[in-house]
mmCIF file of C-alpha atoms in Angstrom:
data_model
loop_
_atom_site.group_PDB
_atom_site.id
_atom_site.type_symbol
_atom_site.label_atom_id
_atom_site.label_comp_id
_atom_site.label_asym_id
_atom_site.label_seq_id
_atom_site.Cartn_x
_atom_site.Cartn_y
_atom_site.Cartn_z
ATOM 1 C CA MET A 29 -18.677 -6.682 26.303
ATOM 2 C CA ALA A 30 -21.652 -6.941 23.947
ATOM 3 C CA THR A 31 -22.001 -9.730 21.387
ATOM 4 C CA ILE A 32 -24.420 -8.905 18.585
ATOM 5 C CA ARG A 33 -25.186 -11.176 15.652
ATOM 6 C CA GLY A 34 -27.112 -10.288 12.550
ATOM 7 C CA ASN A 35 -29.024 -12.681 10.340
ATOM 8 C CA ASP A 36 -29.256 -13.400 6.620
ATOM 9 C CA ASP A 37 -30.967 -10.058 5.979
ATOM 10 C CA SER A 38 -29.238 -6.724 5.455
ATOM 11 C CA ASN A 39 -28.691 -5.581 9.021
ATOM 12 C CA ARG A 40 -27.621 -2.375 10.736
ATOM 13 C CA ILE A 41 -25.598 -3.349 13.780
ATOM 14 C CA ASN A 42 -24.571 -0.781 16.387
ATOM 15 C CA GLY A 43 -21.895 -1.555 18.917
ATOM 16 C CA THR A 44 -21.259 0.293 22.151
ATOM 17 C CA ASN A 45 -18.390 2.310 23.588
ATOM 18 C CA VAL A 46 -16.838 -0.799 25.160
ATOM 19 C CA ALA A 47 -15.246 -3.847 23.544
ATOM 20 C CA ASP A 48 -17.867 -5.507 21.332
ATOM 21 C CA ARG A 49 -18.098 -8.632 19.198
ATOM 22 C CA LEU A 50 -20.192 -7.851 16.128
ATOM 23 C CA PHE A 51 -21.157 -10.374 13.434
ATOM 24 C CA GLY A 52 -22.919 -9.411 10.232
ATOM 25 C CA MET A 53 -23.623 -12.867 8.796
ATOM 26 C CA SER A 54 -24.637 -13.142 5.106
ATOM 27 C CA GLY A 55 -26.558 -9.953 4.254
ATOM 28 C CA ASP A 56 -25.357 -6.586 2.984
ATOM 29 C CA ASP A 57 -24.733 -5.157 6.420
ATOM 30 C CA THR A 58 -23.788 -1.812 7.932
ATOM 31 C CA ILE A 59 -21.836 -2.214 11.163
ATOM 32 C CA TYR A 60 -20.728 0.492 13.616
ATOM 33 C CA GLY A 61 -18.145 -0.405 16.227
ATOM 34 C CA PHE A 62 -17.911 2.995 17.951
ATOM 35 C CA ASN A 63 -15.188 3.538 20.567
ATOM 36 C CA GLY A 64 -14.263 0.182 22.083
ATOM 37 C CA ASN A 65 -11.624 -2.362 21.101
ATOM 38 C CA ASP A 66 -13.965 -4.313 18.862
ATOM 39 C CA THR A 67 -13.942 -7.581 16.951
ATOM 40 C CA ILE A 68 -16.052 -7.261 13.808
ATOM 41 C CA ASP A 69 -16.848 -9.945 11.229
ATOM 42 C CA GLY A 70 -18.880 -8.771 8.267
ATOM 43 C CA GLY A 71 -19.525 -12.249 6.896
ATOM 44 C CA GLU A 72 -20.805 -12.679 3.372
ATOM 45 C CA GLY A 73 -22.372 -9.813 1.472
ATOM 46 C CA ASN A 74 -21.342 -6.321 0.442
ATOM 47 C CA ASP A 75 -20.820 -4.759 3.845
ATOM 48 C CA ARG A 76 -19.988 -1.307 5.173
ATOM 49 C CA ILE A 77 -17.993 -1.483 8.389
ATOM 50 C CA TYR A 78 -17.171 1.573 10.508
ATOM 51 C CA ALA A 79 -14.857 0.266 13.190
ATOM 52 C CA GLY A 80 -14.526 3.571 15.036
ATOM 53 C CA GLU A 81 -11.881 4.444 17.602
ATOM 54 C CA GLY A 82 -10.103 1.786 19.600
ATOM 55 C CA HIS A 83 -7.802 -1.079 18.633
ATOM 56 C CA ASN A 84 -10.030 -3.159 16.408
ATOM 57 C CA ARG A 85 -9.891 -6.490 14.612
ATOM 58 C CA VAL A 86 -11.969 -6.528 11.433
ATOM 59 C CA VAL A 87 -12.688 -9.378 9.032
ATOM 60 C CA ALA A 88 -14.747 -8.062 6.137
ATOM 61 C CA GLY A 89 -15.406 -11.492 4.609
ATOM 62 C CA GLU A 90 -16.639 -12.265 1.121
ATOM 63 C CA GLY A 91 -18.199 -9.504 -0.939
ATOM 64 C CA ASN A 92 -17.285 -6.027 -2.120
ATOM 65 C CA ASP A 93 -16.812 -4.371 1.243
ATOM 66 C CA PHE A 94 -15.988 -0.919 2.595
ATOM 67 C CA VAL A 95 -14.047 -0.675 5.862
ATOM 68 C CA SER A 96 -13.304 2.549 7.739
ATOM 69 C CA ALA A 97 -11.240 2.522 10.930
ATOM 70 C CA GLY A 98 -10.296 5.269 13.366
ATOM 71 C CA ALA A 99 -7.120 6.242 15.176
ATOM 72 C CA GLY A 100 -6.415 2.922 16.889
ATOM 73 C CA ASN A 101 -3.960 0.169 15.989
ATOM 74 C CA ASP A 102 -6.194 -1.958 13.801
ATOM 75 C CA VAL A 103 -5.901 -5.387 12.180
ATOM 76 C CA ILE A 104 -8.028 -5.528 9.032
ATOM 77 C CA ASN A 105 -8.558 -8.521 6.758
ATOM 78 C CA ALA A 106 -10.559 -7.463 3.722
ATOM 79 C CA GLY A 107 -11.128 -10.994 2.394
ATOM 80 C CA GLU A 108 -12.375 -11.835 -1.081
ATOM 81 C CA GLY A 109 -14.044 -9.230 -3.268
ATOM 82 C CA ASN A 110 -13.231 -5.756 -4.537
ATOM 83 C CA ASP A 111 -12.762 -3.999 -1.223
ATOM 84 C CA THR A 112 -11.955 -0.478 -0.045
ATOM 85 C CA VAL A 113 -10.160 0.053 3.272
ATOM 86 C CA HIS A 114 -9.601 3.440 4.932
ATOM 87 C CA ALA A 115 -7.415 3.007 8.003
ATOM 88 C CA GLY A 116 -6.705 5.736 10.537
ATOM 89 C CA ASN A 117 -3.540 7.142 12.076
ATOM 90 C CA GLY A 118 -2.603 4.171 14.222
ATOM 91 C CA THR A 119 -0.145 1.378 13.450
ATOM 92 C CA ASN A 120 -2.258 -0.838 11.231
ATOM 93 C CA ASN A 121 -1.979 -4.314 9.722
ATOM 94 C CA ILE A 122 -4.038 -4.553 6.527
ATOM 95 C CA GLN A 123 -4.520 -7.721 4.464
ATOM 96 C CA LEU A 124 -6.402 -7.055 1.232
ATOM 97 C CA GLY A 125 -6.827 -10.592 -0.137
ATOM 98 C CA GLU A 126 -8.282 -11.478 -3.530
ATOM 99 C CA GLY A 127 -9.966 -8.867 -5.716
ATOM 100 C CA ASN A 128 -9.141 -5.428 -7.071
ATOM 101 C CA ASP A 129 -8.784 -3.574 -3.799
ATOM 102 C CA MET A 130 -7.877 -0.132 -2.525
ATOM 103 C CA ALA A 131 -6.253 0.681 0.814
ATOM 104 C CA VAL A 132 -5.613 4.141 2.261
ATOM 105 C CA SER A 133 -3.763 4.515 5.563
ATOM 106 C CA GLY A 134 -2.783 7.401 7.827
ATOM 107 C CA THR A 135 0.324 8.558 9.653
ATOM 108 C CA GLY A 136 1.225 5.341 11.489
ATOM 109 C CA ASN A 137 3.856 2.758 10.603
ATOM 110 C CA ASP A 138 1.609 0.406 8.668
ATOM 111 C CA TYR A 139 1.967 -3.069 7.176
ATOM 112 C CA ILE A 140 -0.145 -3.512 4.047
ATOM 113 C CA ASN A 141 -0.323 -6.740 2.032
ATOM 114 C CA ALA A 142 -2.157 -6.143 -1.233
ATOM 115 C CA GLY A 143 -2.690 -9.820 -2.095
ATOM 116 C CA GLU A 144 -4.027 -10.933 -5.454
ATOM 117 C CA GLY A 145 -5.713 -8.581 -7.907
ATOM 118 C CA ASN A 146 -4.975 -5.176 -9.401
ATOM 119 C CA ASP A 147 -4.702 -3.168 -6.213
ATOM 120 C CA THR A 148 -4.076 0.451 -5.247
ATOM 121 C CA VAL A 149 -2.307 1.228 -1.962
ATOM 122 C CA LEU A 150 -1.940 4.800 -0.693
ATOM 123 C CA ALA A 151 0.021 4.661 2.533
ATOM 124 C CA GLY A 152 0.369 7.719 4.731
ATOM 125 C CA ALA A 153 3.210 9.549 6.404
ATOM 126 C CA GLY A 154 4.621 6.695 8.489
ATOM 127 C CA ASN A 155 7.436 4.241 7.840
ATOM 128 C CA ASP A 156 5.338 1.694 6.002
ATOM 129 C CA VAL A 157 5.856 -1.804 4.619
ATOM 130 C CA ILE A 158 3.819 -2.471 1.467
ATOM 131 C CA LEU A 159 3.690 -5.849 -0.250
ATOM 132 C CA GLY A 160 2.141 -6.381 -3.651
ATOM 133 C CA GLY A 161 0.918 -9.719 -4.920
ATOM 134 C CA GLU A 162 -0.208 -11.141 -8.205
ATOM 135 C CA GLY A 163 -1.722 -8.465 -10.406
ATOM 136 C CA ASP A 164 -0.817 -5.013 -11.663
ATOM 137 C CA ASP A 165 -0.551 -2.965 -8.487
ATOM 138 C CA ARG A 166 -0.059 0.734 -7.811
ATOM 139 C CA MET A 167 1.686 1.314 -4.494
ATOM 140 C CA LEU A 168 2.403 4.770 -3.090
ATOM 141 C CA GLY A 169 4.312 5.178 0.153
ATOM 142 C CA GLN A 170 4.007 8.983 0.465
ATOM 143 C CA ALA A 171 5.998 10.559 3.329
ATOM 144 C CA GLY A 172 8.126 8.360 5.573
ATOM 145 C CA ASN A 173 10.862 5.798 5.037
ATOM 146 C CA ASP A 174 8.963 3.051 3.271
ATOM 147 C CA ARG A 175 9.745 -0.415 1.974
ATOM 148 C CA ILE A 176 7.690 -1.385 -1.075
ATOM 149 C CA THR A 177 7.964 -4.887 -2.526
ATOM 150 C CA ALA A 178 5.986 -5.962 -5.574
ATOM 151 C CA HIS A 179 5.711 -9.495 -6.906
ATOM 152 C CA GLU A 180 4.205 -10.680 -10.172
ATOM 153 C CA GLY A 181 2.583 -8.151 -12.472
ATOM 154 C CA ASN A 182 3.339 -4.813 -14.083
ATOM 155 C CA ASP A 183 3.479 -2.614 -11.025
ATOM 156 C CA THR A 184 4.031 1.040 -10.192
ATOM 157 C CA LEU A 185 6.082 1.700 -7.052
ATOM 158 C CA ASP A 186 6.269 5.229 -5.664
ATOM 159 C CA GLY A 187 8.008 5.739 -2.354
ATOM 160 C CA GLY A 188 6.998 9.391 -2.117
ATOM 161 C CA ALA A 189 9.034 11.620 0.157
ATOM 162 C CA GLY A 190 11.546 10.023 2.509
ATOM 163 C CA HIS A 191 14.231 7.360 2.207
ATOM 164 C CA ASP A 192 12.555 4.426 0.508
ATOM 165 C CA THR A 193 13.492 0.954 -0.719
ATOM 166 C CA MET A 194 11.626 -0.421 -3.738
ATOM 167 C CA SER A 195 11.709 -3.954 -5.187
ATOM 168 C CA GLY A 196 9.687 -4.693 -8.308
ATOM 169 C CA GLY A 197 9.735 -8.466 -8.657
ATOM 170 C CA GLU A 198 8.597 -10.071 -11.893
ATOM 171 C CA GLY A 199 6.933 -8.019 -14.612
ATOM 172 C CA SER A 200 7.543 -4.672 -16.288
ATOM 173 C CA ASP A 201 7.595 -2.248 -13.389
ATOM 174 C CA VAL A 202 7.769 1.522 -13.045
ATOM 175 C CA PHE A 203 9.702 3.043 -10.143
ATOM 176 C CA VAL A 204 8.828 6.655 -9.325
ATOM 177 C CA TRP A 205 11.575 8.818 -7.850
ATOM 178 C CA ASN A 206 10.558 12.083 -6.189
ATOM 179 C CA GLY A 207 13.889 12.892 -4.597
ATOM 180 C CA GLY A 208 15.081 11.786 -1.189
ATOM 181 C CA ARG A 209 17.509 8.909 -0.712
ATOM 182 C CA ASP A 210 15.900 5.901 -2.366
ATOM 183 C CA VAL A 211 17.078 2.433 -3.361
ATOM 184 C CA ILE A 212 15.840 0.252 -6.228
ATOM 185 C CA THR A 213 16.945 -3.319 -5.575
ATOM 186 C CA ASP A 214 16.084 -5.201 -8.781
ATOM 187 C CA PHE A 215 15.949 -2.892 -11.788
ATOM 188 C CA GLU A 216 15.842 -4.699 -15.139
ATOM 189 C CA THR A 217 17.106 -2.633 -18.068
ATOM 190 C CA ASP A 218 14.899 -2.749 -21.196
ATOM 191 C CA ASP A 219 12.031 -4.035 -19.019
ATOM 192 C CA ASP A 220 11.532 -1.726 -16.027
ATOM 193 C CA ARG A 221 11.550 2.069 -16.128
ATOM 194 C CA ILE A 222 12.252 4.890 -13.688
ATOM 195 C CA ASN A 223 9.753 7.760 -13.695
ATOM 196 C CA LEU A 224 11.463 11.118 -13.165
ATOM 197 C CA SER A 225 8.548 13.266 -14.319
ATOM 198 C CA HIS A 226 8.024 14.620 -10.786
ATOM 199 C CA TYR A 227 11.740 15.247 -10.221
ATOM 200 C CA THR A 228 12.173 18.565 -12.003
ATOM 201 C CA ARG A 229 15.971 18.730 -11.674
ATOM 202 C CA PHE A 230 16.401 16.222 -14.520
ATOM 203 C CA ASP A 231 14.650 16.430 -17.868
ATOM 204 C CA SER A 232 16.926 14.446 -20.179
ATOM 205 C CA TRP A 233 19.218 11.437 -20.268
ATOM 206 C CA GLY A 234 22.152 13.840 -20.484
ATOM 207 C CA ASP A 235 21.203 15.329 -17.096
ATOM 208 C CA VAL A 236 20.967 11.889 -15.521
ATOM 209 C CA ARG A 237 24.176 10.649 -17.128
ATOM 210 C CA GLY A 238 26.064 13.655 -15.806
ATOM 211 C CA ALA A 239 24.848 12.978 -12.249
ATOM 212 C CA ALA A 240 25.393 9.197 -12.309
ATOM 213 C CA ARG A 241 28.425 7.126 -11.412
ATOM 214 C CA GLN A 242 29.274 3.466 -11.071
ATOM 215 C CA VAL A 243 30.070 2.447 -7.489
ATOM 216 C CA GLY A 244 30.865 -1.251 -7.283
ATOM 217 C CA ASN A 245 27.883 -3.168 -8.640
ATOM 218 C CA ASP A 246 25.498 -0.226 -8.304
ATOM 219 C CA VAL A 247 24.632 2.956 -10.164
ATOM 220 C CA ILE A 248 24.257 6.001 -7.922
ATOM 221 C CA ILE A 249 22.545 9.157 -9.162
ATOM 222 C CA THR A 250 22.955 12.249 -6.981
ATOM 223 C CA HIS A 251 21.759 15.843 -7.035
ATOM 224 C CA GLY A 252 22.272 18.015 -3.970
ATOM 225 C CA GLY A 253 21.015 16.000 -1.005
ATOM 226 C CA ASP A 254 19.036 13.586 -3.184
ATOM 227 C CA ARG A 255 20.376 10.164 -4.077
ATOM 228 C CA LEU A 256 19.010 7.219 -6.033
ATOM 229 C CA VAL A 257 20.827 3.885 -5.793
ATOM 230 C CA ILE A 258 20.069 1.367 -8.556
ATOM 231 C CA GLU A 259 21.493 -1.877 -7.254
ATOM 232 C CA ASP A 260 23.184 -4.535 -9.414
ATOM 233 C CA THR A 261 23.103 -2.357 -12.526
ATOM 234 C CA ARG A 262 25.820 -1.226 -14.935
ATOM 235 C CA LEU A 263 25.831 2.409 -15.965
ATOM 236 C CA ASN A 264 26.834 1.517 -19.514
ATOM 237 C CA GLN A 265 23.638 -0.556 -19.813
ATOM 238 C CA LEU A 266 21.361 2.379 -19.009
ATOM 239 C CA GLY A 267 19.938 4.814 -21.531
ATOM 240 C CA GLY A 268 17.202 7.347 -22.041
ATOM 241 C CA ASP A 269 14.633 4.643 -22.790
ATOM 242 C CA ASP A 270 14.945 3.382 -19.209
ATOM 243 C CA PHE A 271 13.437 6.629 -17.886
ATOM 244 C CA ILE A 272 10.133 8.499 -18.091
ATOM 245 C CA TRP A 273 10.493 12.264 -18.272
#
């Protein structure tokens, strides 16, 4: 195992193909982990971290950082700043922290916590868990059976393909339905909206109304094998203004 520490300058730090401990300190550093199971701490500064293959632990630290990881099961803490994280196809745990951040993940079953700020999360094809925080977030689950939970802010939640569960929290939220068998847990009429612009089978409130029924406390909209459950909602409270065409 190699331990390499930078200094207060802008360093280029190269790891090895075994498990390394790499520390960037306070400059604007470029760090390469290569193929081992590495521990990387960027420190302060606007860093570029290439974790490489292996199961890595990355702390980007303060600054506007860029983190790229490979196919391993990585734990990434972006820290403060406006950060960009590109994770690979492993099962990843990504904490974005403060700032207006962007996270892109691959085909694994990922856990992504957006934290504070106006964040964009593009999860891949796995069964992902995405948590928003304070701020106006855009969260896209893509393929897989995803669970997307926003908090404060005016958020956009898009489960993508698959059987997804979406919870908007406080704020005026937009839920995107692309088909599949999705659930919206906390829709607020006259506040939230459901975007059907990518679901070409409906293009008017009349189409939706004809496919919707009240089942207990929920509204269920079905078409063929697709189903959208809007929990704790009355059908007679819905109208065309609750949807985006």
